[in-house]
């Protein structure tokens, strides 16, 4: 894209600048839409209860305020990050091509670097994806009593990488979402605590022996 061909390379610079400004404006619009949607979810607007939003209802059920706010912020933050990264990469490549550079080698280099980063950060990426699906599917949320392995506790916060919970002894547990292969939610079902096992007292045991 070249503007004012009579300016020569200056026209290319103007074209690249227009692309970057357009990308910035697009990002501002998308961020505004995401922020607005997040605020609506946090406020529990009834618009999401309409039939054409039925697919989203499991993730947008009216829970307590803190839980709903964190869920909305988690999803909104991920959407903002993905949108920002996508727009930035596409705009940068378009601007470089407008300046007359061959983006073929750049794309090849980016692909190699992306593969290397993917191998190095695969655990982090896995944690983030699983955290996103935990949030979307409402497997558990703030205030729920869950069972992960041998640990039973109340969820204090749920992020894309880490779930923080506190057990009955007051210990804080930080569990990577990628390590959660099976979780039991005692707050969503009809969980009934098993009765305590009877313990024979010492005097009763002594009388029995006599």
PDB file of C-alpha atoms in Angstrom:
ATOM      1  CA  UNK A   1       0.000   0.000   0.000  1.00  0.00           C
ATOM      2  CA  UNK A   2       1.669   3.209  -1.223  1.00  0.00           C
ATOM      3  CA  UNK A   3       0.236   6.678  -0.756  1.00  0.00           C
ATOM      4  CA  UNK A   4       1.342   9.670  -2.817  1.00  0.00           C
ATOM      5  CA  UNK A   5       3.678   7.788  -5.218  1.00  0.00           C
ATOM      6  CA  UNK A   6       5.404  11.061  -6.030  1.00  0.00           C
ATOM      7  CA  UNK A   7       6.868  10.987  -2.513  1.00  0.00           C
ATOM      8  CA  UNK A   8       8.647   7.706  -3.212  1.00  0.00           C
ATOM      9  CA  UNK A   9       9.673   5.966  -0.026  1.00  0.00           C
ATOM     10  CA  UNK A  10       7.826   8.624   1.962  1.00  0.00           C
ATOM     11  CA  UNK A  11       4.584   7.314   0.509  1.00  0.00           C
ATOM     12  CA  UNK A  12       5.454   3.845   1.774  1.00  0.00           C
ATOM     13  CA  UNK A  13       6.080   5.273   5.244  1.00  0.00           C
ATOM     14  CA  UNK A  14       2.714   6.992   5.169  1.00  0.00           C
ATOM     15  CA  UNK A  15       1.046   3.727   4.128  1.00  0.00           C
ATOM     16  CA  UNK A  16       2.729   1.791   6.953  1.00  0.00           C
ATOM     17  CA  UNK A  17       1.737   4.501   9.431  1.00  0.00           C
ATOM     18  CA  UNK A  18      -1.889   4.382   8.285  1.00  0.00           C
ATOM     19  CA  UNK A  19      -1.902   0.587   8.727  1.00  0.00           C
ATOM     20  CA  UNK A  20      -0.584   0.887  12.278  1.00  0.00           C
ATOM     21  CA  UNK A  21      -3.073   3.624  13.156  1.00  0.00           C
ATOM     22  CA  UNK A  22      -5.909   1.555  11.694  1.00  0.00           C
ATOM     23  CA  UNK A  23      -4.795  -1.466  13.734  1.00  0.00           C
ATOM     24  CA  UNK A  24      -4.726   0.673  16.871  1.00  0.00           C
ATOM     25  CA  UNK A  25      -8.230   1.969  16.228  1.00  0.00           C
ATOM     26  CA  UNK A  26      -9.471  -1.574  15.563  1.00  0.00           C
ATOM     27  CA  UNK A  27      -7.913  -2.763  18.830  1.00  0.00           C
ATOM     28  CA  UNK A  28      -9.564   0.100  20.744  1.00  0.00           C
ATOM     29  CA  UNK A  29     -12.960  -0.815  19.287  1.00  0.00           C
ATOM     30  CA  UNK A  30     -12.523  -4.506  20.097  1.00  0.00           C
ATOM     31  CA  UNK A  31     -11.298  -3.727  23.613  1.00  0.00           C
ATOM     32  CA  UNK A  32     -14.324  -1.478  24.150  1.00  0.00           C
ATOM     33  CA  UNK A  33     -16.694  -4.228  23.012  1.00  0.00           C
ATOM     34  CA  UNK A  34     -14.982  -6.818  25.221  1.00  0.00           C
ATOM     35  CA  UNK A  35     -15.005  -4.473  28.237  1.00  0.00           C
ATOM     36  CA  UNK A  36     -18.666  -3.689  27.694  1.00  0.00           C
ATOM     37  CA  UNK A  37     -19.550  -7.375  27.442  1.00  0.00           C
ATOM     38  CA  UNK A  38     -17.549  -8.176  30.589  1.00  0.00           C
ATOM     39  CA  UNK A  39     -19.369  -5.446  32.526  1.00  0.00           C
ATOM     40  CA  UNK A  40     -22.697  -6.817  31.378  1.00  0.00           C
ATOM     41  CA  UNK A  41     -21.802 -10.288  32.543  1.00  0.00           C
ATOM     42  CA  UNK A  42     -20.558  -8.933  35.878  1.00  0.00           C
ATOM     43  CA  UNK A  43     -23.840  -7.066  36.315  1.00  0.00           C
ATOM     44  CA  UNK A  44     -25.868 -10.140  35.392  1.00  0.00           C
ATOM     45  CA  UNK A  45     -27.785  -8.469  32.564  1.00  0.00           C
ATOM     46  CA  UNK A  46     -30.776 -10.463  31.357  1.00  0.00           C
ATOM     47  CA  UNK A  47     -29.712 -10.103  27.723  1.00  0.00           C
ATOM     48  CA  UNK A  48     -27.645 -13.272  28.095  1.00  0.00           C
ATOM     49  CA  UNK A  49     -30.767 -15.238  29.071  1.00  0.00           C
ATOM     50  CA  UNK A  50     -32.313 -14.888  25.633  1.00  0.00           C
ATOM     51  CA  UNK A  51     -32.756 -18.061  23.529  1.00  0.00           C
ATOM     52  CA  UNK A  52     -29.996 -17.220  21.045  1.00  0.00           C
ATOM     53  CA  UNK A  53     -27.518 -17.030  23.956  1.00  0.00           C
ATOM     54  CA  UNK A  54     -28.521 -20.461  25.251  1.00  0.00           C
ATOM     55  CA  UNK A  55     -25.075 -21.856  24.408  1.00  0.00           C
ATOM     56  CA  UNK A  56     -23.484 -19.386  26.841  1.00  0.00           C
ATOM     57  CA  UNK A  57     -25.887 -19.861  29.740  1.00  0.00           C
ATOM     58  CA  UNK A  58     -23.841 -22.568  31.540  1.00  0.00           C
ATOM     59  CA  UNK A  59     -20.957 -20.107  31.787  1.00  0.00           C
ATOM     60  CA  UNK A  60     -23.113 -17.111  32.648  1.00  0.00           C
ATOM     61  CA  UNK A  61     -25.407 -18.413  35.358  1.00  0.00           C
ATOM     62  CA  UNK A  62     -26.081 -15.843  38.089  1.00  0.00           C
ATOM     63  CA  UNK A  63     -23.647 -16.806  40.846  1.00  0.00           C
ATOM     64  CA  UNK A  64     -22.467 -14.650  43.699  1.00  0.00           C
ATOM     65  CA  UNK A  65     -20.903 -11.355  42.678  1.00  0.00           C
ATOM     66  CA  UNK A  66     -17.261 -12.219  43.386  1.00  0.00           C
ATOM     67  CA  UNK A  67     -17.451 -15.448  41.415  1.00  0.00           C
ATOM     68  CA  UNK A  68     -19.222 -13.862  38.460  1.00  0.00           C
ATOM     69  CA  UNK A  69     -16.793 -10.935  38.380  1.00  0.00           C
ATOM     70  CA  UNK A  70     -13.723 -13.165  38.368  1.00  0.00           C
ATOM     71  CA  UNK A  71     -15.128 -15.474  35.711  1.00  0.00           C
ATOM     72  CA  UNK A  72     -15.937 -12.514  33.475  1.00  0.00           C
ATOM     73  CA  UNK A  73     -12.513 -10.962  34.015  1.00  0.00           C
ATOM     74  CA  UNK A  74     -10.778 -14.250  33.214  1.00  0.00           C
ATOM     75  CA  UNK A  75     -12.642 -14.751  29.943  1.00  0.00           C
ATOM     76  CA  UNK A  76     -12.391 -11.079  29.001  1.00  0.00           C
ATOM     77  CA  UNK A  77      -8.668 -10.990  29.721  1.00  0.00           C
ATOM     78  CA  UNK A  78      -8.018 -14.009  27.525  1.00  0.00           C
ATOM     79  CA  UNK A  79     -10.103 -12.586  24.678  1.00  0.00           C
ATOM     80  CA  UNK A  80      -8.292  -9.242  24.928  1.00  0.00           C
ATOM     81  CA  UNK A  81      -4.877 -10.921  24.868  1.00  0.00           C
ATOM     82  CA  UNK A  82      -5.726 -13.045  21.839  1.00  0.00           C
ATOM     83  CA  UNK A  83      -7.205 -10.079  19.959  1.00  0.00           C
ATOM     84  CA  UNK A  84      -4.250  -7.807  20.778  1.00  0.00           C
ATOM     85  CA  UNK A  85      -1.686 -10.400  19.718  1.00  0.00           C
ATOM     86  CA  UNK A  86      -3.484 -11.228  16.467  1.00  0.00           C
ATOM     87  CA  UNK A  87      -3.972  -7.589  15.455  1.00  0.00           C
ATOM     88  CA  UNK A  88      -0.398  -6.637  16.364  1.00  0.00           C
ATOM     89  CA  UNK A  89       1.153  -9.473  14.336  1.00  0.00           C
ATOM     90  CA  UNK A  90      -0.999  -8.896  11.250  1.00  0.00           C
ATOM     91  CA  UNK A  91      -0.513  -5.111  11.341  1.00  0.00           C
ATOM     92  CA  UNK A  92       3.251  -5.428  11.793  1.00  0.00           C
ATOM     93  CA  UNK A  93       3.587  -7.814   8.841  1.00  0.00           C
ATOM     94  CA  UNK A  94       1.425  -5.606   6.633  1.00  0.00           C
ATOM     95  CA  UNK A  95       3.437  -2.520   7.572  1.00  0.00           C
ATOM     96  CA  UNK A  96       6.741  -4.275   6.866  1.00  0.00           C
ATOM     97  CA  UNK A  97       5.473  -5.458   3.488  1.00  0.00           C
ATOM     98  CA  UNK A  98       4.291  -1.929   2.677  1.00  0.00           C
ATOM     99  CA  UNK A  99       7.790  -0.634   3.343  1.00  0.00           C
ATOM    100  CA  UNK A 100       9.038  -2.934   0.594  1.00  0.00           C
ATOM    101  CA  UNK A 101      10.606  -5.700   2.650  1.00  0.00           C
ATOM    102  CA  UNK A 102      10.153  -9.364   1.810  1.00  0.00           C
ATOM    103  CA  UNK A 103       8.169 -10.888   4.658  1.00  0.00           C
ATOM    104  CA  UNK A 104       8.793 -14.483   3.532  1.00  0.00           C
ATOM    105  CA  UNK A 105      11.998 -14.959   5.580  1.00  0.00           C
ATOM    106  CA  UNK A 106      10.366 -13.108   8.478  1.00  0.00           C
ATOM    107  CA  UNK A 107       7.411 -15.512   8.467  1.00  0.00           C
ATOM    108  CA  UNK A 108       9.801 -18.470   8.390  1.00  0.00           C
ATOM    109  CA  UNK A 109      11.761 -17.060  11.325  1.00  0.00           C
ATOM    110  CA  UNK A 110       8.593 -16.328  13.278  1.00  0.00           C
ATOM    111  CA  UNK A 111       7.429 -19.883  12.682  1.00  0.00           C
ATOM    112  CA  UNK A 112      10.688 -21.353  13.993  1.00  0.00           C
ATOM    113  CA  UNK A 113      10.664 -19.062  17.034  1.00  0.00           C
ATOM    114  CA  UNK A 114       7.014 -19.900  17.650  1.00  0.00           C
ATOM    115  CA  UNK A 115       7.770 -23.616  17.612  1.00  0.00           C
ATOM    116  CA  UNK A 116      10.666 -23.124  20.042  1.00  0.00           C
ATOM    117  CA  UNK A 117       8.525 -21.027  22.379  1.00  0.00           C
ATOM    118  CA  UNK A 118       5.719 -23.555  22.097  1.00  0.00           C
ATOM    119  CA  UNK A 119       7.994 -26.386  23.219  1.00  0.00           C
ATOM    120  CA  UNK A 120       9.453 -24.320  26.045  1.00  0.00           C
ATOM    121  CA  UNK A 121       6.132 -23.000  27.306  1.00  0.00           C
ATOM    122  CA  UNK A 122       3.885 -25.947  26.518  1.00  0.00           C
ATOM    123  CA  UNK A 123       3.070 -26.515  30.191  1.00  0.00           C
ATOM    124  CA  UNK A 124       2.074 -22.871  30.651  1.00  0.00           C
ATOM    125  CA  UNK A 125      -0.047 -22.979  27.493  1.00  0.00           C
ATOM    126  CA  UNK A 126      -1.668 -26.209  28.644  1.00  0.00           C
ATOM    127  CA  UNK A 127      -2.466 -24.703  32.046  1.00  0.00           C
ATOM    128  CA  UNK A 128      -3.989 -21.636  30.401  1.00  0.00           C
ATOM    129  CA  UNK A 129      -6.180 -23.623  28.011  1.00  0.00           C
ATOM    130  CA  UNK A 130      -7.440 -25.909  30.764  1.00  0.00           C
ATOM    131  CA  UNK A 131      -8.090 -22.931  33.022  1.00  0.00           C
ATOM    132  CA  UNK A 132     -10.124 -21.335  30.249  1.00  0.00           C
ATOM    133  CA  UNK A 133     -12.255 -24.462  29.782  1.00  0.00           C
ATOM    134  CA  UNK A 134     -12.701 -24.860  33.543  1.00  0.00           C
ATOM    135  CA  UNK A 135     -14.082 -21.316  33.579  1.00  0.00           C
ATOM    136  CA  UNK A 136     -16.268 -21.718  30.485  1.00  0.00           C
ATOM    137  CA  UNK A 137     -17.720 -25.065  31.585  1.00  0.00           C
ATOM    138  CA  UNK A 138     -18.205 -23.858  35.173  1.00  0.00           C
ATOM    139  CA  UNK A 139     -16.564 -26.936  36.648  1.00  0.00           C
ATOM    140  CA  UNK A 140     -16.027 -24.945  39.834  1.00  0.00           C
ATOM    141  CA  UNK A 141     -15.739 -21.354  40.991  1.00  0.00           C
ATOM    142  CA  UNK A 142     -15.098 -19.098  43.955  1.00  0.00           C
ATOM    143  CA  UNK A 143     -16.701 -20.419  47.117  1.00  0.00           C
ATOM    144  CA  UNK A 144     -17.087 -24.012  45.888  1.00  0.00           C
ATOM    145  CA  UNK A 145     -15.771 -26.870  47.983  1.00  0.00           C
ATOM    146  CA  UNK A 146     -13.793 -29.106  45.679  1.00  0.00           C
ATOM    147  CA  UNK A 147     -11.739 -32.251  45.970  1.00  0.00           C
ATOM    148  CA  UNK A 148      -8.508 -32.452  43.959  1.00  0.00           C
ATOM    149  CA  UNK A 149      -6.597 -35.633  44.621  1.00  0.00           C
ATOM    150  CA  UNK A 150      -6.213 -35.980  48.394  1.00  0.00           C
ATOM    151  CA  UNK A 151      -6.918 -32.291  49.026  1.00  0.00           C
ATOM    152  CA  UNK A 152     -10.342 -30.918  49.928  1.00  0.00           C
ATOM    153  CA  UNK A 153     -10.787 -27.185  50.208  1.00  0.00           C
ATOM    154  CA  UNK A 154     -12.726 -24.062  49.314  1.00  0.00           C
ATOM    155  CA  UNK A 155     -11.785 -22.246  46.111  1.00  0.00           C
ATOM    156  CA  UNK A 156     -10.496 -18.733  46.800  1.00  0.00           C
ATOM    157  CA  UNK A 157      -9.516 -17.769  43.272  1.00  0.00           C
ATOM    158  CA  UNK A 158      -9.476 -19.271  39.806  1.00  0.00           C
ATOM    159  CA  UNK A 159      -7.029 -18.031  37.207  1.00  0.00           C
ATOM    160  CA  UNK A 160      -5.917 -19.277  33.823  1.00  0.00           C
ATOM    161  CA  UNK A 161      -2.869 -21.032  35.322  1.00  0.00           C
ATOM    162  CA  UNK A 162      -3.497 -21.522  39.024  1.00  0.00           C
ATOM    163  CA  UNK A 163      -6.405 -22.510  41.243  1.00  0.00           C
ATOM    164  CA  UNK A 164      -5.998 -21.358  44.837  1.00  0.00           C
ATOM    165  CA  UNK A 165      -7.892 -23.163  47.571  1.00  0.00           C
ATOM    166  CA  UNK A 166      -7.836 -23.346  51.371  1.00  0.00           C
ATOM    167  CA  UNK A 167      -8.316 -26.631  53.226  1.00  0.00           C
ATOM    168  CA  UNK A 168      -9.934 -27.309  56.590  1.00  0.00           C
ATOM    169  CA  UNK A 169      -6.660 -26.691  58.432  1.00  0.00           C
ATOM    170  CA  UNK A 170      -6.281 -23.235  56.885  1.00  0.00           C
ATOM    171  CA  UNK A 171      -3.442 -24.176  54.532  1.00  0.00           C
ATOM    172  CA  UNK A 172      -3.444 -22.445  51.152  1.00  0.00           C
ATOM    173  CA  UNK A 173      -3.013 -24.767  48.183  1.00  0.00           C
ATOM    174  CA  UNK A 174      -1.920 -23.604  44.743  1.00  0.00           C
ATOM    175  CA  UNK A 175      -2.842 -26.165  42.092  1.00  0.00           C
ATOM    176  CA  UNK A 176      -1.782 -25.851  38.462  1.00  0.00           C
ATOM    177  CA  UNK A 177      -4.804 -26.271  36.221  1.00  0.00           C
ATOM    178  CA  UNK A 178      -2.797 -28.571  33.974  1.00  0.00           C
ATOM    179  CA  UNK A 179      -2.326 -30.993  36.859  1.00  0.00           C
ATOM    180  CA  UNK A 180      -6.074 -31.334  37.474  1.00  0.00           C
ATOM    181  CA  UNK A 181      -7.201 -34.472  35.684  1.00  0.00           C
ATOM    182  CA  UNK A 182     -10.184 -35.162  37.940  1.00  0.00           C
ATOM    183  CA  UNK A 183     -11.994 -32.823  40.318  1.00  0.00           C
ATOM    184  CA  UNK A 184     -14.999 -33.344  42.551  1.00  0.00           C
ATOM    185  CA  UNK A 185     -17.300 -30.394  43.279  1.00  0.00           C
ATOM    186  CA  UNK A 186     -19.165 -30.864  46.542  1.00  0.00           C
ATOM    187  CA  UNK A 187     -21.070 -27.594  46.147  1.00  0.00           C
ATOM    188  CA  UNK A 188     -22.789 -28.291  42.821  1.00  0.00           C
ATOM    189  CA  UNK A 189     -24.240 -31.701  43.634  1.00  0.00           C
ATOM    190  CA  UNK A 190     -26.069 -33.145  46.627  1.00  0.00           C
ATOM    191  CA  UNK A 191     -22.987 -34.086  48.565  1.00  0.00           C
ATOM    192  CA  UNK A 192     -23.627 -35.569  52.018  1.00  0.00           C
ATOM    193  CA  UNK A 193     -20.696 -35.837  54.385  1.00  0.00           C
ATOM    194  CA  UNK A 194     -20.181 -39.397  55.689  1.00  0.00           C
ATOM    195  CA  UNK A 195     -20.995 -39.869  59.384  1.00  0.00           C
ATOM    196  CA  UNK A 196     -17.976 -39.897  61.697  1.00  0.00           C
ATOM    197  CA  UNK A 197     -16.726 -43.326  62.703  1.00  0.00           C
ATOM    198  CA  UNK A 198     -17.564 -44.234  66.305  1.00  0.00           C
ATOM    199  CA  UNK A 199     -14.581 -44.239  68.627  1.00  0.00           C
ATOM    200  CA  UNK A 200     -14.721 -46.415  71.755  1.00  0.00           C
ATOM    201  CA  UNK A 201     -13.801 -44.496  74.908  1.00  0.00           C
ATOM    202  CA  UNK A 202     -11.041 -45.779  77.187  1.00  0.00           C
ATOM    203  CA  UNK A 203     -13.310 -46.490  80.227  1.00  0.00           C
ATOM    204  CA  UNK A 204     -15.772 -48.461  78.104  1.00  0.00           C
ATOM    205  CA  UNK A 205     -12.954 -50.523  76.682  1.00  0.00           C
ATOM    206  CA  UNK A 206     -11.639 -51.236  80.191  1.00  0.00           C
ATOM    207  CA  UNK A 207     -15.084 -52.378  81.446  1.00  0.00           C
ATOM    208  CA  UNK A 208     -15.390 -54.709  78.498  1.00  0.00           C
ATOM    209  CA  UNK A 209     -12.097 -56.361  79.398  1.00  0.00           C
ATOM    210  CA  UNK A 210     -13.203 -56.781  83.038  1.00  0.00           C
TER     211      UNK A 210
END
